[in-house]
Amino acid sequence: MQYFWKNVPRYIRYVLVQTLCLFIFTALFRLIFYCFFFKSSITDSGIIAKAWYLGLKFDLRLTLIVMIPLALLAVITRNKFFTSAAVRRTNFIYLFLVYLVLTLLYVLDLGHYAYLGLRLDPSITRFFASGERADNARMVWQSYPVVRGLIGIALFLFLISRLLVYTYRRYARQQAVTIRKGRYAAWISALVLLFAAGIYGNFAYFPLRWSQAMFTRDNGITSLALNPVIYFVANFTVKGDTYDLQKTREYYPYIAQYLRVDSLDAQKLNYVRTVPGVNKPRPNIVLVMLESTGAAVTSMFNNPMQATPNMQKLSDSGILFRNFYVPAISTAKTVYGVTTGLPDITRVKTASRHPQMVDQRIIMDQFAGYEKYYLLGGNTNWANIRAVFSNNVDGIKIYEEGYFKAAKADVWGVSDYDLITEASAIFKDAHQRKQPFVAFLQTADNHPPYTTTKGAGDFKKVTEKDIDMNKFKQAGFISIDQFNALRYLDYNLGHLIQLAKEGGYLDNTIFVFFGDHNCTLNPYHFMPFPEYELGSGGEHVPCIMYGPGHLTPQQNTRAGSLLDVYPTVAKLAGIPFKNYTLGVDLLDTTYNSRYAFISYIKNLQFCTAVIGEQYLFEVNNGTGKTALYDLKGDALKDVGAQHADTARALNNLTHGFYESTRYLMFNNKK
């Protein structure tokens, strides 16, 4: 074997050795991902081994594609590869750039996965949007060990550079061998076949495909089986967001009947529902968005850690919607969705960043006689959120950083405790003026960098020594910091209610507390059905309506959506309004079957779905494949064939939501 290796031309040996080194480099990052970031509800060693096998084949494909330019340079220059200074510089610069770019992409991918539980994709470009780069940079600075990371990357690349120099010099010192044209052609052919076979990647009639990585329904397994760099590049082929008028009209009757529009018209695409007003005293409305708060982390949904006692008290004294969902995982998408009544189903950026999607006819604007507030501890240039409110709500007062007396706590602005304290003063002032108001209060501290303060002096963080770590692991939390941030959010909700009592406006106010999406969690199994595995856990959030004297305490099990919030509170307030979009009254008991429209990434593929009390119907938007899951039976089994009529009806409703949303985003202008 040693004799054979020495007879291989040294420039080909050099290429093969560098290819092996780069392949080991990619495998090293796969090992890091597996040891420190991988999480899955699947423990079968055979399935995990298969994911490793497929992942290494994708790593080999990336390695060979990247090494093609070096191989071409070597076989063209032959022995001059080691004698020409220009070739030497070209070789070193190319390989160093390869390692530099791949290292940065892999590190970015690991950070992206730790943050969102998803592999790196082109949607990350939203964090570089004009006016947001500085805030996002500060969030990264405050959340991650940036300096140590950069030092580590620099040291790693220095070692790589020394290895590159050492390897090149070692082969340059070896004796050059002149070979005949026939043998040269044979070596070139062998090298081409070797590269082609590795890139092809399959012992079959078709090459290695992404569908092979998605052999389970588990995001963790799929992520382990993918190569993040190839996946990132492949996703740049995603088409821009638009709408299809023909499909909108095709599915319009199904969504129009579900919404109970005033006048069904598939040509004009009428979605309007007119709600008459009621002559009664007008209560205040306060919407409180709970950052990164899913149902599964709260006390009301049997989380073993019972971290949210204040939310529990509010739900016991108000209305808890047990099956409440946001349409998508993203804070910007939630703010857009609850305000406009449309799911934000954009793929790369968010609708708030899309000029053609910002102009909307919304219910908040129709609160006649009300003062309207949007309160955020940071800057409303974030995600272009300012335009969602200022462009659509006449006379809205925006309170953001620069207004508040408190100092900034972190990149997201003033702490939630200070935000709530100063917001309550605004609410109290309106109450004393006998001025009804509708307000959107957006919290932020339950989010990296997980900044917490002492509140009124009595909030204390816990450590691993203070809690039952067995329960902690069962609860799904990723870290103690994440757990403490949720506790701090709950603490601040108690602070808000106490201030409302002291300010005198509690009894004349209806509060709506809702999560904007779930946080990234480890697998959990205490919910009524396996929402983590199904992919719906990220969208399942708590929603509590609390209004002493206005609402009768109850637990509502009908499916509800973020889109339904404003139609519900507007009706409770008794104002006359027109609903132009897709939300309905959460408290309307005349609906026989209620469904929430959701979208999520499953096996790294975009899916849309509707979910009700018993069924989840899912459409894979890439493949068109559908599935019906019985949430009260074997929830991971597709029962579409056994319940064909139900599947057909929900397929039409899902497409009705999706196509109507795409249309209305561009065609619901004032």
XYZ file of C-alpha atoms in Angstrom:
670
model
C 0.000 0.000 0.000
C 2.871 2.340 0.876
C 4.561 1.548 -2.447
C 1.336 2.305 -4.314
C 0.867 5.615 -2.473
C 4.413 6.747 -3.350
C 3.762 6.068 -7.026
C 0.803 8.440 -7.039
C 1.956 11.842 -8.380
C 2.727 14.081 -5.446
C 0.362 16.859 -6.575
C -2.517 14.348 -6.629
C -1.461 13.023 -3.227
C -1.425 16.606 -1.955
C -4.960 17.178 -3.239
C -6.185 13.980 -1.609
C -4.560 14.843 1.722
C -6.039 18.351 1.705
C -9.425 16.855 0.843
C -9.140 14.499 3.817
C -8.171 17.389 6.111
C -11.156 19.464 4.985
C -13.492 16.502 5.403
C -12.214 16.007 8.973
C -12.827 19.731 9.535
C -16.496 19.402 8.496
C -16.892 16.242 10.570
C -15.450 18.076 13.577
C -18.177 20.714 13.398
C -20.762 17.947 13.038
C -19.390 16.401 16.230
C -19.581 19.772 18.011
C -23.195 20.144 16.870
C -24.043 16.652 18.106
C -22.333 17.020 21.491
C -23.524 20.507 22.418
C -26.534 21.528 20.299
C -28.374 18.412 19.125
C -31.712 17.748 20.788
C -34.381 15.292 19.790
C -37.198 13.263 21.247
C -35.831 10.264 19.286
C -33.336 8.124 21.184
C -33.096 5.158 18.793
C -29.363 4.686 18.150
C -30.044 3.242 14.686
C -31.899 6.389 13.587
C -29.200 8.648 15.025
C -26.500 6.560 13.286
C -28.354 6.894 9.983
C -28.483 10.676 10.439
C -24.720 10.671 11.048
C -24.147 8.533 7.955
C -26.196 10.817 5.722
C -24.671 13.920 7.277
C -21.142 12.703 6.610
C -22.076 12.059 2.984
C -23.292 15.641 2.676
C -20.051 16.781 4.340
C -18.086 14.801 1.769
C -20.096 16.395 -1.036
C -19.310 19.882 0.272
C -15.638 18.981 0.701
C -15.269 17.664 -2.829
C -17.121 20.595 -4.426
C -14.883 23.063 -2.598
C -11.722 21.123 -3.546
C -12.471 21.060 -7.288
C -10.614 24.376 -8.008
C -7.543 23.122 -6.116
C -7.635 19.796 -7.968
C -7.854 21.589 -11.317
C -4.923 23.840 -10.396
C -2.836 20.830 -9.366
C -3.444 18.655 -12.423
C -2.937 21.587 -14.814
C 0.350 22.823 -13.291
C 1.582 19.318 -12.324
C 5.094 19.543 -10.831
C 5.120 23.342 -11.221
C 2.525 23.258 -8.438
C 5.475 23.053 -6.002
C 8.003 25.245 -7.828
C 5.997 28.288 -8.942
C 5.698 31.105 -6.362
C 2.451 32.340 -7.979
C 0.874 28.886 -7.746
C 2.053 28.535 -4.147
C 0.422 31.838 -3.185
C -2.769 30.989 -5.064
C -2.973 27.607 -3.329
C -2.466 29.053 0.144
C -4.854 32.001 -0.330
C -7.609 29.783 -1.722
C -7.372 27.180 1.041
C -7.183 29.809 3.781
C -10.274 31.575 2.402
C -12.095 28.234 2.257
C -11.380 27.556 5.924
C -12.158 31.152 6.889
C -15.550 31.231 5.147
C -16.551 27.745 6.268
C -15.526 28.424 9.870
C -17.590 31.606 9.999
C -20.594 29.882 8.391
C -20.398 26.907 10.742
C -20.070 29.121 13.832
C -22.958 31.284 12.606
C -25.019 28.149 12.030
C -24.375 26.899 15.564
C -25.414 30.264 16.989
C -28.514 30.347 14.783
C -29.479 26.830 15.877
C -28.925 27.645 19.554
C -31.145 30.725 19.156
C -33.987 29.381 16.984
C -33.562 25.602 16.916
C -33.153 25.716 13.120
C -30.257 25.401 10.703
C -28.948 28.571 9.080
C -31.074 29.798 6.156
C -31.391 33.001 4.103
C -33.956 34.437 6.517
C -30.971 35.495 8.627
C -30.631 38.442 6.239
C -33.511 40.078 8.118
C -31.105 40.715 11.013
C -28.983 42.869 8.706
C -31.860 45.124 7.651
C -31.193 48.842 7.582
C -31.884 50.447 10.931
C -31.732 47.123 12.797
C -28.120 46.065 12.412
C -26.925 48.010 15.458
C -29.606 46.593 17.791
C -29.019 43.056 16.591
C -25.270 43.501 16.969
C -25.746 44.676 20.552
C -28.010 41.699 21.265
C -25.283 39.352 19.988
C -22.666 41.214 22.027
C -24.737 40.939 25.208
C -25.907 37.357 24.643
C -22.804 35.559 23.396
C -19.070 35.478 24.283
C -18.123 37.490 21.197
C -14.575 38.433 22.200
C -13.668 34.929 23.346
C -15.325 33.527 20.235
C -13.354 35.779 17.907
C -10.119 34.955 19.735
C -10.952 31.271 19.458
C -11.703 31.568 15.741
C -8.484 33.549 15.166
C -6.417 30.935 17.037
C -8.120 28.115 15.174
C -7.440 29.748 11.794
C -3.820 30.402 12.798
C -3.365 26.697 13.496
C -5.042 25.888 10.178
C -2.655 28.237 8.353
C 0.359 26.556 9.969
C -0.992 23.169 8.959
C -1.449 24.377 5.379
C 2.140 25.641 5.229
C 3.515 22.463 6.815
C 1.629 20.154 4.433
C 2.659 22.111 1.359
C 6.336 22.197 2.339
C 6.341 18.500 3.128
C 5.162 17.580 -0.352
C 7.360 20.236 -1.980
C 10.457 18.548 -0.495
C 9.558 15.211 -2.042
C 11.182 14.198 -5.298
C 9.243 15.032 -8.437
C 8.337 12.096 -10.671
C 7.785 12.469 -14.401
C 5.115 10.132 -15.767
C 4.025 9.279 -19.286
C 0.895 10.738 -20.850
C -0.993 7.458 -20.529
C -0.400 7.147 -16.805
C -1.116 10.862 -16.343
C -4.470 10.452 -18.094
C -5.220 7.417 -15.945
C -4.550 9.319 -12.716
C -6.673 12.235 -13.881
C -9.528 9.871 -14.767
C -9.274 8.164 -11.385
C -9.349 11.533 -9.600
C -12.383 12.675 -11.603
C -14.247 9.426 -10.908
C -13.404 9.618 -7.217
C -14.697 13.197 -6.948
C -17.788 12.457 -9.043
C -18.684 9.409 -6.955
C -18.320 11.358 -3.703
C -20.447 14.239 -4.960
C -23.057 11.835 -6.371
C -23.197 10.310 -2.883
C -25.508 7.344 -3.454
C -25.379 3.663 -4.324
C -28.517 4.115 -6.422
C -29.851 5.423 -9.732
C -30.275 8.908 -8.288
C -27.851 11.186 -6.458
C -27.954 12.044 -2.777
C -31.021 14.263 -2.213
C -32.317 16.402 0.619
C -35.361 14.172 0.985
C -33.103 11.416 2.311
C -32.132 13.594 5.286
C -35.799 14.044 6.153
C -36.492 10.406 6.921
C -38.161 11.224 10.264
C -40.557 13.955 11.413
C -38.005 15.224 13.918
C -36.233 18.550 13.337
C -33.262 17.477 15.443
C -32.623 14.303 13.457
C -33.083 16.155 10.171
C -30.695 18.892 11.276
C -28.090 16.291 12.221
C -28.411 14.670 8.790
C -27.915 17.916 6.873
C -24.838 19.932 6.023
C -25.617 23.526 7.055
C -23.526 25.196 4.343
C -25.100 23.254 1.469
C -28.537 23.751 3.018
C -27.951 27.506 3.334
C -26.850 27.867 -0.293
C -29.706 25.697 -1.574
C -32.292 27.904 0.120
C -31.295 30.943 -1.915
C -33.454 29.482 -4.683
C -36.642 30.271 -2.711
C -38.986 32.452 -4.751
C -40.197 35.823 -3.518
C -43.472 36.281 -1.679
C -46.466 36.959 -3.917
C -50.057 35.782 -4.424
C -52.022 33.741 -6.949
C -55.386 35.323 -7.865
C -56.736 32.144 -9.442
C -55.977 30.035 -6.376
C -57.379 32.732 -4.093
C -60.701 32.563 -5.939
C -60.615 28.767 -6.007
C -60.408 28.475 -2.231
C -62.297 31.668 -1.359
C -65.720 29.967 -0.816
C -64.316 27.730 1.920
C -62.689 30.503 3.942
C -65.571 32.936 3.287
C -68.108 30.461 4.662
C -65.889 29.807 7.675
C -65.526 33.549 8.360
C -69.233 34.228 7.632
C -68.577 37.217 5.411
C -71.387 39.716 4.840
C -71.607 39.052 1.129
C -69.897 36.086 -0.466
C -68.295 37.241 -3.746
C -65.509 35.197 -5.333
C -64.921 37.780 -8.065
C -64.546 40.827 -5.850
C -63.081 38.688 -3.035
C -65.076 40.282 -0.262
C -63.969 39.410 3.282
C -65.868 42.096 5.205
C -67.910 41.331 8.326
C -69.770 44.228 9.893
C -70.197 44.184 13.674
C -72.688 46.686 15.176
C -71.785 48.569 18.324
C -73.426 48.397 21.749
C -74.305 51.496 23.738
C -72.463 50.927 27.017
C -69.501 52.333 28.982
C -66.265 51.719 27.141
C -63.669 49.599 28.961
C -59.958 50.117 28.394
C -58.156 47.422 26.414
C -54.551 46.468 27.172
C -52.816 43.835 25.056
C -49.651 42.482 26.707
C -47.329 40.497 24.456
C -45.301 37.961 26.428
C -41.947 37.594 24.700
C -40.868 34.000 23.905
C -43.585 32.481 26.079
C -45.152 29.279 24.856
C -47.882 27.282 26.537
C -45.539 24.458 27.489
C -43.345 26.556 29.802
C -46.214 27.892 31.930
C -47.815 26.579 35.103
C -51.277 26.383 33.489
C -50.114 23.637 31.132
C -48.609 21.266 33.704
C -44.962 22.266 33.273
C -43.127 20.494 36.122
C -41.272 23.664 37.178
C -44.460 25.723 37.812
C -42.573 28.936 37.044
C -45.542 31.247 36.385
C -47.720 31.605 39.504
C -48.946 35.082 38.508
C -50.120 33.817 35.128
C -51.837 30.982 36.951
C -53.720 33.461 39.180
C -54.765 35.533 36.179
C -56.011 32.466 34.300
C -57.927 31.247 37.371
C -59.659 34.644 37.609
C -60.113 35.210 33.885
C -60.490 33.263 30.658
C -57.717 30.841 29.758
C -57.676 29.762 26.107
C -56.080 26.344 26.256
C -55.774 25.858 22.502
C -54.463 29.212 21.354
C -51.907 29.569 18.566
C -49.809 32.182 16.809
C -49.540 31.739 13.026
C -45.719 31.649 12.961
C -42.614 31.751 15.148
C -41.261 35.298 15.135
C -41.813 38.326 17.340
C -42.203 40.626 14.317
C -44.658 38.170 12.733
C -46.703 38.112 15.948
C -46.896 41.907 16.220
C -47.932 42.099 12.566
C -50.421 39.234 12.895
C -52.270 40.415 15.985
C -52.438 43.996 14.700
C -53.475 43.337 11.094
C -55.469 40.119 11.514
C -53.319 38.401 8.869
C -50.821 35.562 9.411
C -47.336 36.619 8.401
C -46.398 33.770 6.066
C -43.436 35.494 4.416
C -40.488 33.157 3.993
C -37.318 35.252 4.180
C -38.131 38.662 5.624
C -41.191 39.583 7.661
C -44.293 41.372 6.400
C -43.484 44.412 8.544
C -40.330 44.857 6.453
C -42.243 44.627 3.155
C -43.520 48.053 2.013
C -46.419 46.564 0.035
C -47.655 44.536 3.015
C -47.608 47.248 5.680
C -50.636 49.236 4.474
C -53.657 47.470 6.044
C -57.211 48.170 7.251
C -57.132 47.121 10.880
C -59.511 47.021 13.836
C -57.325 48.944 16.282
C -57.762 52.007 14.085
C -61.561 51.741 14.478
C -61.632 52.264 18.262
C -63.434 55.604 17.939
C -63.102 57.836 20.996
C -60.167 55.861 22.332
C -56.585 56.965 22.787
C -54.275 54.438 21.198
C -50.831 53.499 22.509
C -47.955 51.260 21.468
C -45.345 50.807 24.202
C -41.962 49.171 23.701
C -38.848 49.364 25.850
C -36.613 49.593 22.789
C -36.770 51.285 19.402
C -39.728 50.838 17.032
C -37.440 50.949 14.011
C -36.843 47.313 14.921
C -38.276 45.182 12.092
C -39.940 48.369 10.754
C -42.644 47.844 13.406
C -43.213 51.593 13.628
C -44.825 51.519 10.174
C -47.304 48.791 11.182
C -48.782 51.172 13.762
C -48.098 54.704 12.491
C -49.202 53.832 8.953
C -52.442 52.133 9.994
C -53.633 53.645 13.286
C -54.654 57.286 13.137
C -53.335 59.320 16.060
C -51.493 56.475 17.757
C -49.014 57.494 20.449
C -45.797 55.495 20.345
C -43.742 55.243 23.514
C -40.238 53.903 22.976
C -36.659 54.384 24.134
C -35.906 58.055 24.595
C -39.282 58.650 26.240
C -38.747 56.578 29.380
C -37.009 57.970 32.439
C -35.357 54.647 33.263
C -31.955 53.791 31.805
C -31.581 51.090 29.170
C -31.016 47.643 30.621
C -29.698 45.998 27.457
C -30.021 46.038 23.686
C -33.825 45.758 23.945
C -34.138 49.004 25.877
C -35.447 49.587 29.388
C -36.216 46.560 31.537
C -39.715 45.096 31.529
C -40.112 46.209 35.149
C -39.363 49.836 34.224
C -41.446 49.629 31.045
C -44.472 48.412 32.984
C -43.961 50.981 35.745
C -43.913 53.895 33.300
C -46.669 52.414 31.119
C -48.933 52.165 34.134
C -48.412 55.870 34.810
C -49.659 56.579 31.274
C -52.685 54.336 31.809
C -53.430 55.947 35.176
C -53.309 59.417 33.635
C -55.826 58.421 30.942
C -58.085 56.860 33.582
C -58.034 60.028 35.671
C -58.992 62.004 32.566
C -61.850 59.495 32.027
C -60.333 58.773 28.645
C -60.717 55.171 27.396
C -57.611 53.757 25.747
C -56.440 50.727 23.793
C -52.793 49.828 24.293
C -50.278 47.305 22.977
C -47.599 46.671 25.607
C -44.654 44.621 24.349
C -42.299 42.917 26.804
C -38.801 41.825 25.793
C -36.691 40.492 28.668
C -37.685 36.834 28.245
C -35.242 36.761 25.341
C -31.442 36.592 25.008
C -29.473 38.122 26.670
C -32.065 37.291 29.389
C -31.521 40.479 31.387
C -33.282 40.526 34.735
C -33.332 43.218 37.402
C -34.275 43.042 41.057
C -37.642 44.592 40.225
C -38.919 46.232 43.363
C -35.984 44.645 45.166
C -37.566 41.271 45.791
C -36.907 39.351 42.574
C -34.162 36.789 43.037
C -32.623 34.476 40.505
C -32.358 30.798 41.279
C -29.420 28.498 40.609
C -29.146 24.775 40.024
C -28.728 24.339 43.772
C -32.151 25.872 44.396
C -34.255 23.656 42.119
C -35.019 20.023 41.381
C -32.818 19.353 38.349
C -34.749 16.188 37.443
C -37.924 18.249 37.058
C -35.936 20.925 35.250
C -34.808 18.445 32.600
C -38.357 17.143 32.159
C -39.647 20.715 31.772
C -37.741 21.299 28.526
C -35.770 24.378 29.556
C -32.414 24.907 27.859
C -30.678 26.858 30.619
C -31.093 28.389 34.067
C -30.897 31.861 32.501
C -33.860 31.021 30.280
C -35.799 29.743 33.304
C -35.026 32.857 35.352
C -36.096 35.138 32.500
C -39.506 33.426 32.402
C -39.815 33.812 36.179
C -38.925 37.493 35.797
C -41.606 37.957 33.121
C -44.178 36.378 35.413
C -42.998 38.593 38.283
C -43.563 41.673 36.121
C -47.109 40.612 35.246
C -47.846 40.585 38.945
C -46.284 44.037 39.135
C -48.571 45.301 36.326
C -51.751 44.070 38.020
C -50.677 45.571 41.344
C -50.048 48.946 39.660
C -53.428 48.724 37.930
C -55.110 48.244 41.304
C -53.214 51.140 42.831
C -53.856 53.321 39.774
C -57.603 52.726 39.908
C -57.982 51.500 36.332
C -58.026 47.721 36.948
C -61.809 47.343 37.214
C -62.410 49.254 33.981
C -59.797 47.430 31.900
C -59.746 44.190 29.933
C -56.238 42.741 29.749
C -55.192 40.231 27.108
C -51.936 38.402 27.861
C -50.580 36.278 25.018
C -47.254 34.704 24.083
C -45.627 35.677 20.819
C -44.190 32.179 20.262
C -42.601 29.421 22.268
C -38.930 29.571 23.183
C -36.385 27.001 22.019
C -36.811 23.967 24.263
C -35.478 20.499 24.759
C -37.993 17.713 24.042
C -40.889 17.624 26.507
C -43.712 15.120 26.943
C -46.197 16.434 29.522
C -48.680 18.065 27.118
C -51.946 16.338 26.108
C -50.505 15.361 22.723
C -46.940 15.273 21.315
C -46.844 18.867 20.041
C -43.037 18.936 20.099
C -42.823 16.085 17.596
C -45.703 17.379 15.466
C -44.120 20.810 15.117
C -47.032 22.770 16.585
C -45.421 23.381 19.978
C -43.643 26.496 18.782
C -46.954 28.150 17.905
C -48.937 26.964 20.934
C -48.935 29.892 23.382
C -50.926 30.951 26.434
C -53.707 33.493 26.048
C -55.451 34.923 29.092
C -58.227 37.507 29.089
C -58.541 39.152 32.478
C -61.072 41.800 33.363
C -62.671 41.880 36.814
C -66.337 42.792 36.404
C -66.247 42.220 32.656
C -65.400 38.533 32.192
C -66.609 35.356 33.863
C -63.731 32.995 34.772
C -63.607 29.946 32.505
C -61.337 27.660 30.539
C -61.985 27.777 26.812
C -60.892 24.684 24.895
C -61.948 25.791 21.397
C -59.096 26.554 19.036
C -58.135 30.211 18.966
C -55.690 32.309 17.034
C -53.690 35.460 17.455
C -55.752 36.820 14.560
C -58.862 36.629 16.749
C -57.703 38.968 19.514
C -58.864 42.320 18.143
C -62.248 41.070 16.835
C -62.870 39.680 20.336
C -61.861 42.718 22.397
C -63.566 45.144 20.005
C -66.822 43.262 20.480
C -66.307 43.171 24.252
C -65.760 46.927 24.206
C -68.996 47.359 22.279
C -67.515 49.469 19.474
C -68.913 49.203 15.926
C -66.291 47.932 13.482
C -65.654 46.219 10.176
C -63.420 43.178 10.063
C -61.571 43.000 6.735
C -59.246 40.103 7.450
C -59.158 36.591 8.919
C -59.838 36.814 12.658
C -63.116 35.894 14.366
C -64.573 36.384 17.841
C -62.925 33.968 20.277
C -66.022 33.995 22.491
C -68.569 33.287 19.749
C -70.089 29.967 20.803
C -72.122 29.566 17.610
C -69.119 28.131 15.767
C -69.410 24.352 15.730
C -65.772 23.785 14.768
C -63.009 26.291 15.372
C -59.572 26.061 13.772
C -56.401 28.090 14.037
C -54.149 28.560 11.023
C -50.463 27.959 11.756
C -47.230 27.608 9.799
C -44.012 25.997 10.920
C -40.789 24.364 9.813
C -40.914 20.581 10.005
C -37.895 18.585 8.903
C -36.648 21.961 7.651
C -39.584 22.186 5.244
C -42.245 24.904 5.332
C -45.674 23.591 6.325
C -49.047 25.253 6.736
C -51.817 23.730 8.813
C -55.059 24.198 10.651
C -55.444 22.860 14.162
C -58.598 22.326 16.212
C -59.593 20.493 19.359
C -59.257 17.080 17.719
C -57.488 17.378 14.372
C -54.321 18.859 12.938
C -54.298 18.997 9.154
C -50.927 19.712 7.575
C -49.794 20.693 4.077
C -46.130 20.476 3.088
C -45.835 23.552 0.869
C -42.759 22.195 -0.875
C -43.971 18.724 -1.813
C -47.742 19.256 -1.613
C -48.035 16.213 0.653
C -50.840 16.358 3.234
C -51.484 14.604 6.527
C -54.333 14.463 9.060
C -53.509 13.783 12.710
C -56.038 12.816 15.379
C -54.868 14.665 18.491
C -57.125 12.564 20.708
C -55.839 9.284 19.291
C -52.432 8.225 17.970
C -51.380 11.807 17.271
C -48.319 10.891 15.184
C -50.232 8.663 12.785
C -51.628 10.046 9.521
C -55.333 9.129 9.505
C -56.239 11.047 6.339
C -57.242 7.882 4.472
C -59.561 6.775 7.275
C -61.228 10.203 7.542
C -61.267 11.302 3.920
C -64.165 13.748 4.246
C -62.568 15.532 7.200
C -59.225 15.652 5.413
C -60.828 17.102 2.288
C -62.684 19.799 4.213
C -59.623 20.806 6.225
C -57.440 20.773 3.125
C -59.783 23.348 1.564
C -59.802 25.418 4.753
C -56.006 25.358 5.046
C -55.577 26.476 1.450
C -58.311 29.042 1.985
C -56.393 30.612 4.862
C -53.086 30.464 3.007
C -54.187 31.818 -0.370
C -56.424 34.489 1.158
C -53.568 35.648 3.369
C -51.228 35.964 0.398
C -53.868 37.973 -1.448
C -54.899 40.233 1.436
C -51.328 41.133 2.344
C -51.195 43.049 -0.939
C -54.873 43.950 -1.343
C -56.259 45.133 1.993
C -55.078 48.698 1.660
C -56.966 51.556 3.272
